[in-house]
Structures are given as structure tokens and as C-alpha cells.
mmCIF file of C-alpha atoms and ligand atoms in Angstrom:
data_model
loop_
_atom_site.group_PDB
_atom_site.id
_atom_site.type_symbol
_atom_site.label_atom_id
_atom_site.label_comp_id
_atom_site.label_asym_id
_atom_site.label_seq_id
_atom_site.Cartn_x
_atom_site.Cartn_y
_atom_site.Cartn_z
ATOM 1 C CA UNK A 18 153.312 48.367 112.287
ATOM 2 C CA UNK A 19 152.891 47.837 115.657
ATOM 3 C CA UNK A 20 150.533 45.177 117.839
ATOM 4 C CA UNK A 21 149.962 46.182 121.121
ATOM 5 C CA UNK A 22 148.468 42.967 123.385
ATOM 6 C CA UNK A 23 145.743 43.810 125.556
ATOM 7 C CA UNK A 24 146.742 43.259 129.511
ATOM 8 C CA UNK A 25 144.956 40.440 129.701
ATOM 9 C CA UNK A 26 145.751 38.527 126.225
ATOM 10 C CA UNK A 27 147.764 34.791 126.736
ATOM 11 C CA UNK A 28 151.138 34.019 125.624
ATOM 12 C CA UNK A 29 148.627 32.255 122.984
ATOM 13 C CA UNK A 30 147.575 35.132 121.633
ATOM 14 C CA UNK A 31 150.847 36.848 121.274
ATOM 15 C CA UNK A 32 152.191 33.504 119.538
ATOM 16 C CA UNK A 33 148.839 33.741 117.099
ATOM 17 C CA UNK A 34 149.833 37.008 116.117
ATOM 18 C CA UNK A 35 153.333 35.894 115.405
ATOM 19 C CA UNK A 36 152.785 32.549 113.131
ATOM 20 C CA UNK A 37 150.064 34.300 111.316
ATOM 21 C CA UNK A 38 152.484 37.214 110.393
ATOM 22 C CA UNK A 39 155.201 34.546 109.442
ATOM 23 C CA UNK A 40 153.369 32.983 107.772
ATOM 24 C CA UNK A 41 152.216 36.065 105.152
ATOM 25 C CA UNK A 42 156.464 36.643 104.858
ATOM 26 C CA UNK A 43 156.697 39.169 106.961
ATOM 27 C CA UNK A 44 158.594 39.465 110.727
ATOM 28 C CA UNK A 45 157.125 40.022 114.185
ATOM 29 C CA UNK A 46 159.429 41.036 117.096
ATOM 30 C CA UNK A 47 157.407 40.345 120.846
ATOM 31 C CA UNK A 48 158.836 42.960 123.512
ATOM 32 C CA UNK A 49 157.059 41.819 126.627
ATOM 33 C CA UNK A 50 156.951 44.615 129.662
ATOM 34 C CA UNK A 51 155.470 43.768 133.240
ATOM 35 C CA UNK A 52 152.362 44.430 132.042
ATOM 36 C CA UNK A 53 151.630 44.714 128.393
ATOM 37 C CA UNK A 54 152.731 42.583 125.150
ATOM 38 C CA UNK A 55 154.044 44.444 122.131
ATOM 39 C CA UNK A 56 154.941 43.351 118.689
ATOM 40 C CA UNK A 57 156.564 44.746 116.084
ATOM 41 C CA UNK A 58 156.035 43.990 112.359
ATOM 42 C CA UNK A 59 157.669 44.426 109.436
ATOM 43 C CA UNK A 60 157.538 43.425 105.814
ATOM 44 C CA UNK A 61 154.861 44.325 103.229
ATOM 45 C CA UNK A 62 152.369 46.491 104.979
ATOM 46 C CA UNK A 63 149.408 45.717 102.623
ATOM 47 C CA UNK A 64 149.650 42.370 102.872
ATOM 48 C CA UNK A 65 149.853 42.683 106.451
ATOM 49 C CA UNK A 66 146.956 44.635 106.357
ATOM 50 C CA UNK A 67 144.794 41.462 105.104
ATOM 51 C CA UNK A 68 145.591 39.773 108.032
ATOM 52 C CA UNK A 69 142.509 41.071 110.061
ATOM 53 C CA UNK A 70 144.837 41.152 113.394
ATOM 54 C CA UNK A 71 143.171 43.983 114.853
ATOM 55 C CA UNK A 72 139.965 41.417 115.210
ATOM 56 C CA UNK A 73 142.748 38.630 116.537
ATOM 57 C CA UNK A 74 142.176 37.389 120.074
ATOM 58 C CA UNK A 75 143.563 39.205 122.509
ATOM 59 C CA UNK A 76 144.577 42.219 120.197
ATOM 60 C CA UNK A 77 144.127 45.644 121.758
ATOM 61 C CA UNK A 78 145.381 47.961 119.139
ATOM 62 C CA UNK A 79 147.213 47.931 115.617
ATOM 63 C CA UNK A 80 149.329 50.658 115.063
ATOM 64 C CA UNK A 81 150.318 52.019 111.630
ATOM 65 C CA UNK A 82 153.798 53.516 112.042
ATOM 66 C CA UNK A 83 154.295 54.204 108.047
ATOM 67 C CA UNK A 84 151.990 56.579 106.191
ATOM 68 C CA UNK A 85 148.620 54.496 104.349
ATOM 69 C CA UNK A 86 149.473 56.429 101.307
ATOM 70 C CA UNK A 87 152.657 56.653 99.543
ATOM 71 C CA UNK A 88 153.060 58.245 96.486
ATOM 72 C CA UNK A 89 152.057 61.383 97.566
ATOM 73 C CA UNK A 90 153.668 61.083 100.866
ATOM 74 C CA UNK A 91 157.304 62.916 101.253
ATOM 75 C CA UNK A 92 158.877 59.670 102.325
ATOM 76 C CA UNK A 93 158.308 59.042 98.691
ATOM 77 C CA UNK A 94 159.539 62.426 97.332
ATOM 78 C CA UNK A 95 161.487 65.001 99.628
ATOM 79 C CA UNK A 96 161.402 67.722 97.536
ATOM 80 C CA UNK A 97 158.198 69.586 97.023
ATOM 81 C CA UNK A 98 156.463 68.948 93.508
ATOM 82 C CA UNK A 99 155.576 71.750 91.074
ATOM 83 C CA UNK A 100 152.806 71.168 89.121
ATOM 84 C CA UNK A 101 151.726 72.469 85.855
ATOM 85 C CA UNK A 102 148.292 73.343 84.559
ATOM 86 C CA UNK A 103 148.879 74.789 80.578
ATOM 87 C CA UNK A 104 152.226 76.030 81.310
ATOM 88 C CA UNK A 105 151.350 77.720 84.863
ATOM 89 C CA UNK A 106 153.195 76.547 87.732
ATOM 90 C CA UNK A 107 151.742 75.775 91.131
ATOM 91 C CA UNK A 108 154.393 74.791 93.853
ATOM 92 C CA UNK A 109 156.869 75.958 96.477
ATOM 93 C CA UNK A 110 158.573 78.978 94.574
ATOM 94 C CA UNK A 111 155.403 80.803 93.537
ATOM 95 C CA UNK A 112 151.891 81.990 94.547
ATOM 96 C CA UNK A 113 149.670 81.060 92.103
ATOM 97 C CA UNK A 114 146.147 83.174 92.304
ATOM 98 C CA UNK A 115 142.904 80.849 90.637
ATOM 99 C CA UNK A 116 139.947 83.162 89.948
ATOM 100 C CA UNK A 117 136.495 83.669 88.327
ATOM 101 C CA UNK A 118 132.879 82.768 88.986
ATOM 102 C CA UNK A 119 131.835 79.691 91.052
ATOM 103 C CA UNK A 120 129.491 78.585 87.669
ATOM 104 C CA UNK A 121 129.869 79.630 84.189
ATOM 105 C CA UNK A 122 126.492 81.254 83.404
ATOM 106 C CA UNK A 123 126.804 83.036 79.871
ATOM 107 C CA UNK A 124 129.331 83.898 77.373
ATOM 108 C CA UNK A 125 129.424 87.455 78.882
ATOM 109 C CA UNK A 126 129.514 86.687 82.264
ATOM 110 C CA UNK A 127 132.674 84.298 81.929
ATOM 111 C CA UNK A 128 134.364 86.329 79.924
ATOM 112 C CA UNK A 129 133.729 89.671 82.220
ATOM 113 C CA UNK A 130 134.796 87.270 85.168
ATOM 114 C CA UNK A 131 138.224 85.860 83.591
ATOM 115 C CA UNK A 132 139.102 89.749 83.103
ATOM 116 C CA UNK A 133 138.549 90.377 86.698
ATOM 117 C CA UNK A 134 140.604 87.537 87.179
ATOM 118 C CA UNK A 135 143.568 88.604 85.862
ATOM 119 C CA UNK A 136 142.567 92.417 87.293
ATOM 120 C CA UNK A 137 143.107 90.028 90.661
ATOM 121 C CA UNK A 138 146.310 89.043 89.823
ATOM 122 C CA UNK A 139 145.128 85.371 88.771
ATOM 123 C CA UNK A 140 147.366 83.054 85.887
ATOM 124 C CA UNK A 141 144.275 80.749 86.069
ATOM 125 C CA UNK A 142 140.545 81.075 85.393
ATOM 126 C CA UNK A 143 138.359 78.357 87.867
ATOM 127 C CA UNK A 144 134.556 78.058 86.482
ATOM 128 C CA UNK A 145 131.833 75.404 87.187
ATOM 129 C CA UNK A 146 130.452 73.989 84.397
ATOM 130 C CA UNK A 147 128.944 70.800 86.345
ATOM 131 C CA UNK A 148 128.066 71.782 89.665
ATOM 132 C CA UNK A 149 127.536 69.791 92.373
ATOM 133 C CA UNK A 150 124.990 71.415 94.357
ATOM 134 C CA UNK A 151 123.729 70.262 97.687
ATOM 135 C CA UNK A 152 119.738 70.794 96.341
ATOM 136 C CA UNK A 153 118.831 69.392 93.613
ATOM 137 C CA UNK A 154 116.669 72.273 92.694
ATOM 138 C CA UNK A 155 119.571 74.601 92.630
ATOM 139 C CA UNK A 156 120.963 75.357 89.198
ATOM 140 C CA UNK A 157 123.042 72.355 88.156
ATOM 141 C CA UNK A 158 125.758 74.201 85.220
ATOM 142 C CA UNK A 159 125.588 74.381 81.573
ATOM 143 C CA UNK A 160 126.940 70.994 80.923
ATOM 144 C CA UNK A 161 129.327 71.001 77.938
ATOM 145 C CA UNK A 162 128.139 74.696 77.021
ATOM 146 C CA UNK A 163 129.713 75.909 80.039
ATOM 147 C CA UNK A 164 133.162 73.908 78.698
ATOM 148 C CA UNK A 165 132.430 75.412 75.413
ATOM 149 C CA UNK A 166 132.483 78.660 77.053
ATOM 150 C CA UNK A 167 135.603 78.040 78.958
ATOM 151 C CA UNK A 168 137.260 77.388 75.943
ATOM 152 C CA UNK A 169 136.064 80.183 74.206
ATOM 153 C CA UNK A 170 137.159 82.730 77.519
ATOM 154 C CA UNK A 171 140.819 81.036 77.182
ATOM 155 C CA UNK A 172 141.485 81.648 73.728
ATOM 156 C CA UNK A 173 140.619 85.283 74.592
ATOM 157 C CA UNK A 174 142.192 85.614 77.318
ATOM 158 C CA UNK A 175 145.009 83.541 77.295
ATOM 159 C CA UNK A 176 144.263 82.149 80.805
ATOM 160 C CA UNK A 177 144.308 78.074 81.005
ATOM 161 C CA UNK A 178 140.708 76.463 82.618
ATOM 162 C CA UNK A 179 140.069 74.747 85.872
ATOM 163 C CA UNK A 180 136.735 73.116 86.118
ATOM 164 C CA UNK A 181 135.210 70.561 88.371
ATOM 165 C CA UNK A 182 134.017 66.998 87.152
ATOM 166 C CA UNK A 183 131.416 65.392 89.443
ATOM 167 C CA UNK A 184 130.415 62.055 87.397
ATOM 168 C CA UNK A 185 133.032 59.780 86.162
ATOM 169 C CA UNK A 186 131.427 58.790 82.623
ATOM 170 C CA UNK A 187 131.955 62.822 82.451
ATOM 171 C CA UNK A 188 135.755 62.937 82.489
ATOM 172 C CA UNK A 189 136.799 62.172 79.630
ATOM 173 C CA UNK A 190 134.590 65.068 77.697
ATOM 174 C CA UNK A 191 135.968 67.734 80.341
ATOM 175 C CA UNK A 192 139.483 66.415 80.206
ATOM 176 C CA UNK A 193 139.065 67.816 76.417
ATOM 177 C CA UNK A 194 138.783 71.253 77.622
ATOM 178 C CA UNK A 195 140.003 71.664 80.837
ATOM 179 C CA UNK A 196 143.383 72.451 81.970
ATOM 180 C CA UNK A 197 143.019 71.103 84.922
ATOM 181 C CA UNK A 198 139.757 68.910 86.589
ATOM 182 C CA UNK A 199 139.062 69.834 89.781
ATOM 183 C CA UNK A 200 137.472 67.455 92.247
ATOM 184 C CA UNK A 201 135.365 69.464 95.019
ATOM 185 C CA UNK A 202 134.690 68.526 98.502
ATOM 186 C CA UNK A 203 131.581 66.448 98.171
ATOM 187 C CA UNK A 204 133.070 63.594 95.684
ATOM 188 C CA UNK A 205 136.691 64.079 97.536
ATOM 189 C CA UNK A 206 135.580 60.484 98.359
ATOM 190 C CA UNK A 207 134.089 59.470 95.666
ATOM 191 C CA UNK A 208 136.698 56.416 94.355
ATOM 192 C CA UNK A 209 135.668 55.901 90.832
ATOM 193 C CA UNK A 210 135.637 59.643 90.359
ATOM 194 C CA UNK A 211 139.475 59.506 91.714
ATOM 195 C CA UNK A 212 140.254 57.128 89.859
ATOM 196 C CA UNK A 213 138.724 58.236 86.517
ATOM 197 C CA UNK A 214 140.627 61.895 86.937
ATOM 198 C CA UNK A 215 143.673 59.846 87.752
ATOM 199 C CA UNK A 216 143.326 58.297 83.961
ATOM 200 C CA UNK A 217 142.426 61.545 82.072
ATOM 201 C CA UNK A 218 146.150 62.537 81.537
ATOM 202 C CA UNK A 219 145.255 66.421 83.063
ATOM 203 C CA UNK A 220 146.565 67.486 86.543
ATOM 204 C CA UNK A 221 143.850 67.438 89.089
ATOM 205 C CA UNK A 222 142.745 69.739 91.819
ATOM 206 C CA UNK A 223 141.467 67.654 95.186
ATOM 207 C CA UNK A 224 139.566 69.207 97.567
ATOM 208 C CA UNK A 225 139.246 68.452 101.169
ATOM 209 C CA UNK A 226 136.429 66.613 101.646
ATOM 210 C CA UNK A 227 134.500 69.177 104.252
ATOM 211 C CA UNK A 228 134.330 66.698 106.918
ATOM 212 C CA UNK A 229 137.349 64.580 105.878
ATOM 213 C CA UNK A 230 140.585 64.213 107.847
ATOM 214 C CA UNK A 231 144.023 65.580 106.419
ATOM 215 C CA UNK A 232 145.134 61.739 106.205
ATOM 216 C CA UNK A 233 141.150 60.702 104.204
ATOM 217 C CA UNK A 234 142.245 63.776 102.177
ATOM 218 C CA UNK A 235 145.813 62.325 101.135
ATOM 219 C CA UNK A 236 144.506 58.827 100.734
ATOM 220 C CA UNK A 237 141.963 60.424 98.365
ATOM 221 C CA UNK A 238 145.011 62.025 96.529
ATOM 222 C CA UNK A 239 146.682 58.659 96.489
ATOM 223 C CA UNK A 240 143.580 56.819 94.303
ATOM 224 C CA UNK A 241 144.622 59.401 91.931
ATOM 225 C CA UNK A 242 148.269 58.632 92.094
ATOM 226 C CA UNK A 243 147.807 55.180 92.177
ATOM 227 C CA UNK A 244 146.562 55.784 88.934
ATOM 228 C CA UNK A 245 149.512 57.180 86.995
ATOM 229 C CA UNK A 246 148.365 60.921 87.524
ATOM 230 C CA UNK A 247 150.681 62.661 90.275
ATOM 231 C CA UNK A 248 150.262 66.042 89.390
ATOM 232 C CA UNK A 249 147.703 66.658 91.803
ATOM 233 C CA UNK A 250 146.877 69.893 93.992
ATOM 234 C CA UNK A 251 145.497 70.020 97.296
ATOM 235 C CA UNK A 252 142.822 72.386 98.011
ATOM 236 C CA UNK A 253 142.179 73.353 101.807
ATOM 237 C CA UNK A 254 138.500 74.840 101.723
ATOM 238 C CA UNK A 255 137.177 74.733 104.849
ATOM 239 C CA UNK A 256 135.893 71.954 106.940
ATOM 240 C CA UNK A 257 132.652 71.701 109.200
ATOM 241 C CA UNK A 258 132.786 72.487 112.986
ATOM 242 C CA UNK A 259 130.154 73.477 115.391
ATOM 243 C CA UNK A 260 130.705 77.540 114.366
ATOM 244 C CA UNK A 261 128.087 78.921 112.307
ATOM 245 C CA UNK A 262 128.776 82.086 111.678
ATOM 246 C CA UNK A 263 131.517 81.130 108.723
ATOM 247 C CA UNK A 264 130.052 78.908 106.044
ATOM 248 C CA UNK A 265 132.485 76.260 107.064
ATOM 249 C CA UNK A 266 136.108 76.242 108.989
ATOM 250 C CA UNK A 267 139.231 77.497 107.520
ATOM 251 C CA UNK A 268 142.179 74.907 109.084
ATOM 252 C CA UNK A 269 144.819 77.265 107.936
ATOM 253 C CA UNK A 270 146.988 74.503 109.895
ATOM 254 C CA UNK A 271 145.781 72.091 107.319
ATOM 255 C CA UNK A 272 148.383 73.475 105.076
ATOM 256 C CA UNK A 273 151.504 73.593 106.840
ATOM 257 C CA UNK A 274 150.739 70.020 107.860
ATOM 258 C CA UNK A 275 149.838 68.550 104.616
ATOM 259 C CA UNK A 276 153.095 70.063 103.573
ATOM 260 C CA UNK A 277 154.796 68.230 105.713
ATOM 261 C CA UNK A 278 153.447 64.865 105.173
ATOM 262 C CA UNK A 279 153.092 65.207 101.021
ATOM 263 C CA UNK A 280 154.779 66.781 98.408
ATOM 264 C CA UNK A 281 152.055 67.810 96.669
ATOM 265 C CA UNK A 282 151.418 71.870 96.534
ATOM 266 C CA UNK A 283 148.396 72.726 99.181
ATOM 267 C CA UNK A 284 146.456 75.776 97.814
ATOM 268 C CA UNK A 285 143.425 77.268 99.836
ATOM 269 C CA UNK A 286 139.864 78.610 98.439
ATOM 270 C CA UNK A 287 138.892 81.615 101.316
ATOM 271 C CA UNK A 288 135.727 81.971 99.376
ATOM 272 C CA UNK A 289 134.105 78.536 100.310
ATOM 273 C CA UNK A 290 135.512 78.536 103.455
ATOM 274 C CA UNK A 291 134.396 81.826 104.508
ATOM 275 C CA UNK A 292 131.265 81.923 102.606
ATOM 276 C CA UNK A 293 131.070 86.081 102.584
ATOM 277 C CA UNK A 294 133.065 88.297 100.506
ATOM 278 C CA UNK A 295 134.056 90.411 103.511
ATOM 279 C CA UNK A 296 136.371 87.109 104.804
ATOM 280 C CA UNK A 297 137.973 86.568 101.430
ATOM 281 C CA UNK A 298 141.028 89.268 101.811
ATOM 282 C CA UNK A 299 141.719 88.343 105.335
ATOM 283 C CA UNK A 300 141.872 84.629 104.187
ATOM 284 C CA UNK A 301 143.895 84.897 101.489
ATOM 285 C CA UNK A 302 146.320 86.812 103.904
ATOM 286 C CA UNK A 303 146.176 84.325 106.171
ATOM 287 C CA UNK A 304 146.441 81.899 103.660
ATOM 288 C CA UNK A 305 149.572 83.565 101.911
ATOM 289 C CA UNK A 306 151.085 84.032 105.313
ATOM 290 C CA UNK A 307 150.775 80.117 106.348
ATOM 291 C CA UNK A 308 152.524 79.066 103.497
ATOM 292 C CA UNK A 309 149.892 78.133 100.993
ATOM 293 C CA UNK A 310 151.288 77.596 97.243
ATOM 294 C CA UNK A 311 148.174 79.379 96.512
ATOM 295 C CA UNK A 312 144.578 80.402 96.160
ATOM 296 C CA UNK A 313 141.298 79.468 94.257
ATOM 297 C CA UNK A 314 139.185 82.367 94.867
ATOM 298 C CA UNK A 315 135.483 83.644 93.050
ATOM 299 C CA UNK A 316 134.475 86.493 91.125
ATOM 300 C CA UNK A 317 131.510 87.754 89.648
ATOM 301 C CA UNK A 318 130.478 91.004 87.713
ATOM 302 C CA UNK A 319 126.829 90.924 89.195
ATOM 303 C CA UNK A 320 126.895 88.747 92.695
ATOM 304 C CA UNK A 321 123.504 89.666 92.785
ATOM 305 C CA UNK A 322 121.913 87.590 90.094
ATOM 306 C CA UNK A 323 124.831 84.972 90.522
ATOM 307 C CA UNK A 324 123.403 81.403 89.731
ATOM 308 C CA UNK A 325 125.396 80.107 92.517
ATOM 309 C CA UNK A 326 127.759 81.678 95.673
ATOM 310 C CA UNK A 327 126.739 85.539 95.036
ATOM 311 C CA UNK A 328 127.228 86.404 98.266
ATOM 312 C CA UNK A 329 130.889 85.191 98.432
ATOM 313 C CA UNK A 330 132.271 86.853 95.376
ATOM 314 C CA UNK A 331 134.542 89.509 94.773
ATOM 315 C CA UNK A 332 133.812 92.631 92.965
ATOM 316 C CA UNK A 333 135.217 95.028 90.812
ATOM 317 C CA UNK A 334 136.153 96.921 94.127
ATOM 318 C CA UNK A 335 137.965 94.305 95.609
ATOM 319 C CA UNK A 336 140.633 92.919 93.142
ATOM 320 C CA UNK A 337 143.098 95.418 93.131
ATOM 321 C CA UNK A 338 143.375 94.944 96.915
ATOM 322 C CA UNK A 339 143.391 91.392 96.110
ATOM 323 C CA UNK A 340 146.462 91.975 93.524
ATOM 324 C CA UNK A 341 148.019 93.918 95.801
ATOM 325 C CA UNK A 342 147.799 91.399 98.552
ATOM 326 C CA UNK A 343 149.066 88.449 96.435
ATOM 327 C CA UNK A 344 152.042 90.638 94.998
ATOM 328 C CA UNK A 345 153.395 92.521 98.243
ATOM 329 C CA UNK A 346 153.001 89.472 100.308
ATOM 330 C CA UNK A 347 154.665 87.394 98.130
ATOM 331 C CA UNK A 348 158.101 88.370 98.246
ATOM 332 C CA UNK A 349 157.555 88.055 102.187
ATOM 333 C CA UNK A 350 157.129 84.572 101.994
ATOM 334 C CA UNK A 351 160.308 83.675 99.674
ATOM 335 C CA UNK A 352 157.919 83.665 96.464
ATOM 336 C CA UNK A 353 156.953 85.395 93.087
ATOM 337 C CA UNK A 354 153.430 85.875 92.045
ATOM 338 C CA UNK A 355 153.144 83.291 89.112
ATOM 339 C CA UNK A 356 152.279 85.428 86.252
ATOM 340 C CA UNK A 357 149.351 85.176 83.703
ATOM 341 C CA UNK A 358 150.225 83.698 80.436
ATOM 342 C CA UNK A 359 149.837 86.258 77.423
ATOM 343 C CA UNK A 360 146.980 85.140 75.461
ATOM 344 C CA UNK A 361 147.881 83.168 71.881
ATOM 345 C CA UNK A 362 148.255 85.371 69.042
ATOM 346 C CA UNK A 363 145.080 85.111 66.436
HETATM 347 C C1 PEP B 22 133.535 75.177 93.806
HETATM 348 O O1 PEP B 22 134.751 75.420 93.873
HETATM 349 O O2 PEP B 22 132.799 75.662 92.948
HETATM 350 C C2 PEP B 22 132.932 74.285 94.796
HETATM 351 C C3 PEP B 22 131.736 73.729 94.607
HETATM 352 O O3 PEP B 22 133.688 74.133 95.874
HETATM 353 P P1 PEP B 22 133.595 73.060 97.068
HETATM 354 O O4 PEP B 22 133.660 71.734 96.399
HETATM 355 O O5 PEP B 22 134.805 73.389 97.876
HETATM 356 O O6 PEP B 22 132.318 73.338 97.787
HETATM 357 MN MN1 MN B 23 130.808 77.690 94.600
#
């Protein structure tokens, strides 16, 4: 951490800054230049943190030189982390393709979706069973039906369950069934929520909050670290700018960067970012091609009576493209396609 004096603060002030971080235990080093005072700290960087000195007379800046989140950071593991959800792995070896309809709706429906799914190439089935939908007119999921439903599409299929939590009391019922909990862009800040998943003893899937910064994304990721759970996965799914004619942003730099600064695998969803099915198979190039570990992507059989994101969907058309994408790109990027798991046997 460093302290950087503003050009008019007092020898006082510089000596302020000093005794106060003795005092907490840790060490302050002045350089002074012709015209500015700096001071560099070290010792325990939270308990630095409490010491306000930001607000201290005469401070002009604090500068954090060592990440504010640690777990997940690289400087606490170099290699990359592979995570598993039922067996599947999602890290830097693979692509791992996520697929199926943005809510569970009926039986049918799930079940039709999970086999275009794998028709995409997909080891994993995603499905909303609590949705968290901007209005609150908008159909909300089937609750534990949906989950019910899930369960039901997995034993058939043989393809383990992502599915998004959105209150905290509900965690512990969708742990049950889900293979992995996702967290979606609107509660990426939502603490308790964080901290909840980071009890329920399933990896997690963490969106980017769609107007958070990569570092508010990783510090999100750390709540559920901090709480035992480090098999997390970051999802890149657009953020919001000024350009309207995408639903929101694609950083396809997000990924490469929050590579870099965690461990954990970054996957991207080109169907929320985009918001039209025509941008999913250039995104999920793009996506493949920048390095992602993988992506989270939705079907439907019937976009046009879709409870929720028709108009983003895939079709029947589309997946063998889609398949053909994920395999043949692959290999280009020093990866297999992560394949789906056979189903149980009755
Ligand atoms: C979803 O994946 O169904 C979803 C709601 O996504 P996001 O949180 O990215 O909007
Ligand atoms: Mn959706």
C-alpha cells in the first residue's frame, strides 16, 4: 500500500500517517521528492485498511498495490483451477459447452431442450427454475417444480444441472438438486446470497454483475471463497455501455484479463450478452477464440412461446453449427471439447 501526500500536506501529516500505521503493527517508509511525500506500507493490509488514512489530513491518495481479494487471485494459486460440476470439468484443458432454455417451463420442454443440448455439443444442461426477472410481472419460474424437473431431465439424460438461486433462504433446497448454483448478474452483489452459495457445498457459477467492474466481480467471487467454497466459475455476460443495438456489451477482454488476475475458469454466455440468436455463433467464436474455458448458451424448441429470452435462443437449425464450432475450434486453442457424461443405467 502506498500513501501519496498531497503537495501541500506538513511534515505533520506525513508523521500522522506514520505513528498511526506503527501503531496498528505494521511499517511505513516516507520517500520525500521536491515536491510530493510518499509512504510506503507494509504489514497486514486489512488491518491497515481500518485505519481510515485516506480521510487523514493531508492525504491525497491511498494506493492498493496487492489485489483486495485473495483466494481467488493467482498470487494465491499459479496454476489455473479445474472445476467440477457432477464429474464435468470446466478449466484450462477443455471447452466446456452449458446449454438449454433460459427457464424450465414443462416437463416436455426441458427435456426437448437438454436433447438439443447435447445435439449442441453441451456436457451440461443450464435451466432457470427461480428467475430473476427485471418486472415483476414477468413470469417468475416454477419454484421447486422446475428443480423437480431438472432432476427428472438428468436422470434421462445423463447431463448434470446448473440452475440459478436468487434468495438465500432458497439455497439450501436448490443445492439438493443442482449440480451447480449459478448466481446471475443482478445478485452478483448480493453478499448474503454469496455467502449462502459459498456454504452449500456445490460449485458455483458467478456472473458479472452487468455494470460491475472485473475487480467488484472477483471480490464477489472472493465472499464465496471466503466461505470455504472455491470451486467457483466466472461467467462474462455482457456488461452495459451506451450501445443499444446489443442487449448488453460483450468484454471479450474481460476474459483474458480475469485470467490473468484469478485462477478461477472464466466462461462466457453470448446469449445474454447479445440478446438475438443471430449474435450467438459469432460470440461463441469469439469467445472460443479469446480463450474462454467455455460457454453457457440457451436453447429452446419453440422460442416463440418461450416464457422468458425467446428471441435469443437457438434452434434446432443452429446446433450442429454450434457443435461444429465448439469441436473444430477447439483443438485450435490447445483444448478438447469436454464430453457429455453417458446417462446412468436404469
Ligand atoms: C440466465 O442465465 O438465465 C440469466 C438470467 O442471466 P443473467 O443473470 O446473465 O441475466
Ligand atoms: Mn435468460
Amino acid at each position: 500500500m502506498v500513501v501519496v501526500m498531497a503537495a501541500d500536506a506538513t511534515e505533520e501529516d506525513a508523521d500522522n500517517v506514520v505513528s498511526l500505521v506503527r501503531e496498528a503493527g505494521g511499517e511505513a517508509f516516507v520517500s520525500r521528492s521536491v515536491s510530493r511525500t510518499i509512504i510506503g506500507l507494509s504489514g497486514d493490509i486489512d488491518n491497515l485498511a481500518t485505519l481510515n488514512l485516506p480521510a487523514q489530513p493531508g492525504v491525497c491518495d491511498v494506493v492498493r498495490i496487492s489485489v483486495p481479494y485473495k483466494l481467488v487471485s493467482r498470487e494465491h494459486r499459479r496454476e489455473r483451477s479445474v472445476i467440477r460440476v457432477g464429474g464435468v470439468p470446466i478449466g484450462p484443458d477443455t471447452l466446456t459447452v452449458i446449454a438449454g432454455p433460459c427457464a424450465v417451463e414443462t416437463p416436455e420442454q426441458t427435456l426437448q431442450s437438454a436433447l438439443m443440448a447435447k445435439a449442441a455439443g453441451a456436457s451440461l444442461l443450464r435451466g432457470g427454475a427461480y428467475k430473476p426477472r427485471s418486472s415483476p410481472y414477468a413470469f417468475q419460474g416454477l419454484g421447486e417444480k422446475g428443480l423437480q424437473i431438472l432432476a427428472d431431465v438428468r436422470a434421462e439424460t445423463g447431463l448434470p444441472i446448473v440452475t440459478e438461486v436468487v434468495d438465500p433462504s432458497d439455497v439450501d433446497l436448490v443445492a439438493t438438486y443442482a449440480d451447480m448454483l449459478q448466481v446471475g448478474t443482478r445478485n452478483m452483489q448480493n453478499f448474503p446470497l454469496l455467502q449462502a452459495v459459498g456454504g452449500a457445498g456445490k460449485p458455483v457459477m458467478l456472473k458479472r454483475g452487468m455494470s460491475a467492474t472485473i475487480e467488484e466481480w472477483l471480490m464477489a467471487a472472493e465472499y464465496i471463497a471466503q466461505r470455504g467454497n472455491l470451486d467457483i466459475v466466472l461467467c462474462e455476460r455482457g456488461i452495459r455501455t451506451f450501445e443499444k443495438a446489443t442487449r448488453n456489451t460483450l468484454d471479450i477482454s474481460a476474459v483474458p484479463v480475469a485470467q490473468r488476475l484469478s485462477h478461477l475458469p472464466v466462461i462466457v454466455d453470448p446469449s445474454h450478452s447479445g440478446g438475438r440468436r443471430d449474435l450467438v455463433l459469432p460470440l461463441s467464436r469469439a469467445a472460443i477464440a479469446v480463450g474462454a474455458d467455455g460457454i453457457i448458451v440457451d436453447v429452446h424448441p419453440h422460442p416463440e412461446t418461450a416464457l422468458c429470452d425467446g428471441p435469443q435462443a437457438l434452434i434446432e437449425s443452429d446446433l450442429r453449427e454450434l457443435a461444429s464450432v465448439a469441436l473444430h475450434l477447439s483443438p485450435l486453442v490447445g483444448r478438447t471439447l469436454t464430453p457429455a457424461p453417458a446417462p446412468a443405467m436404469a
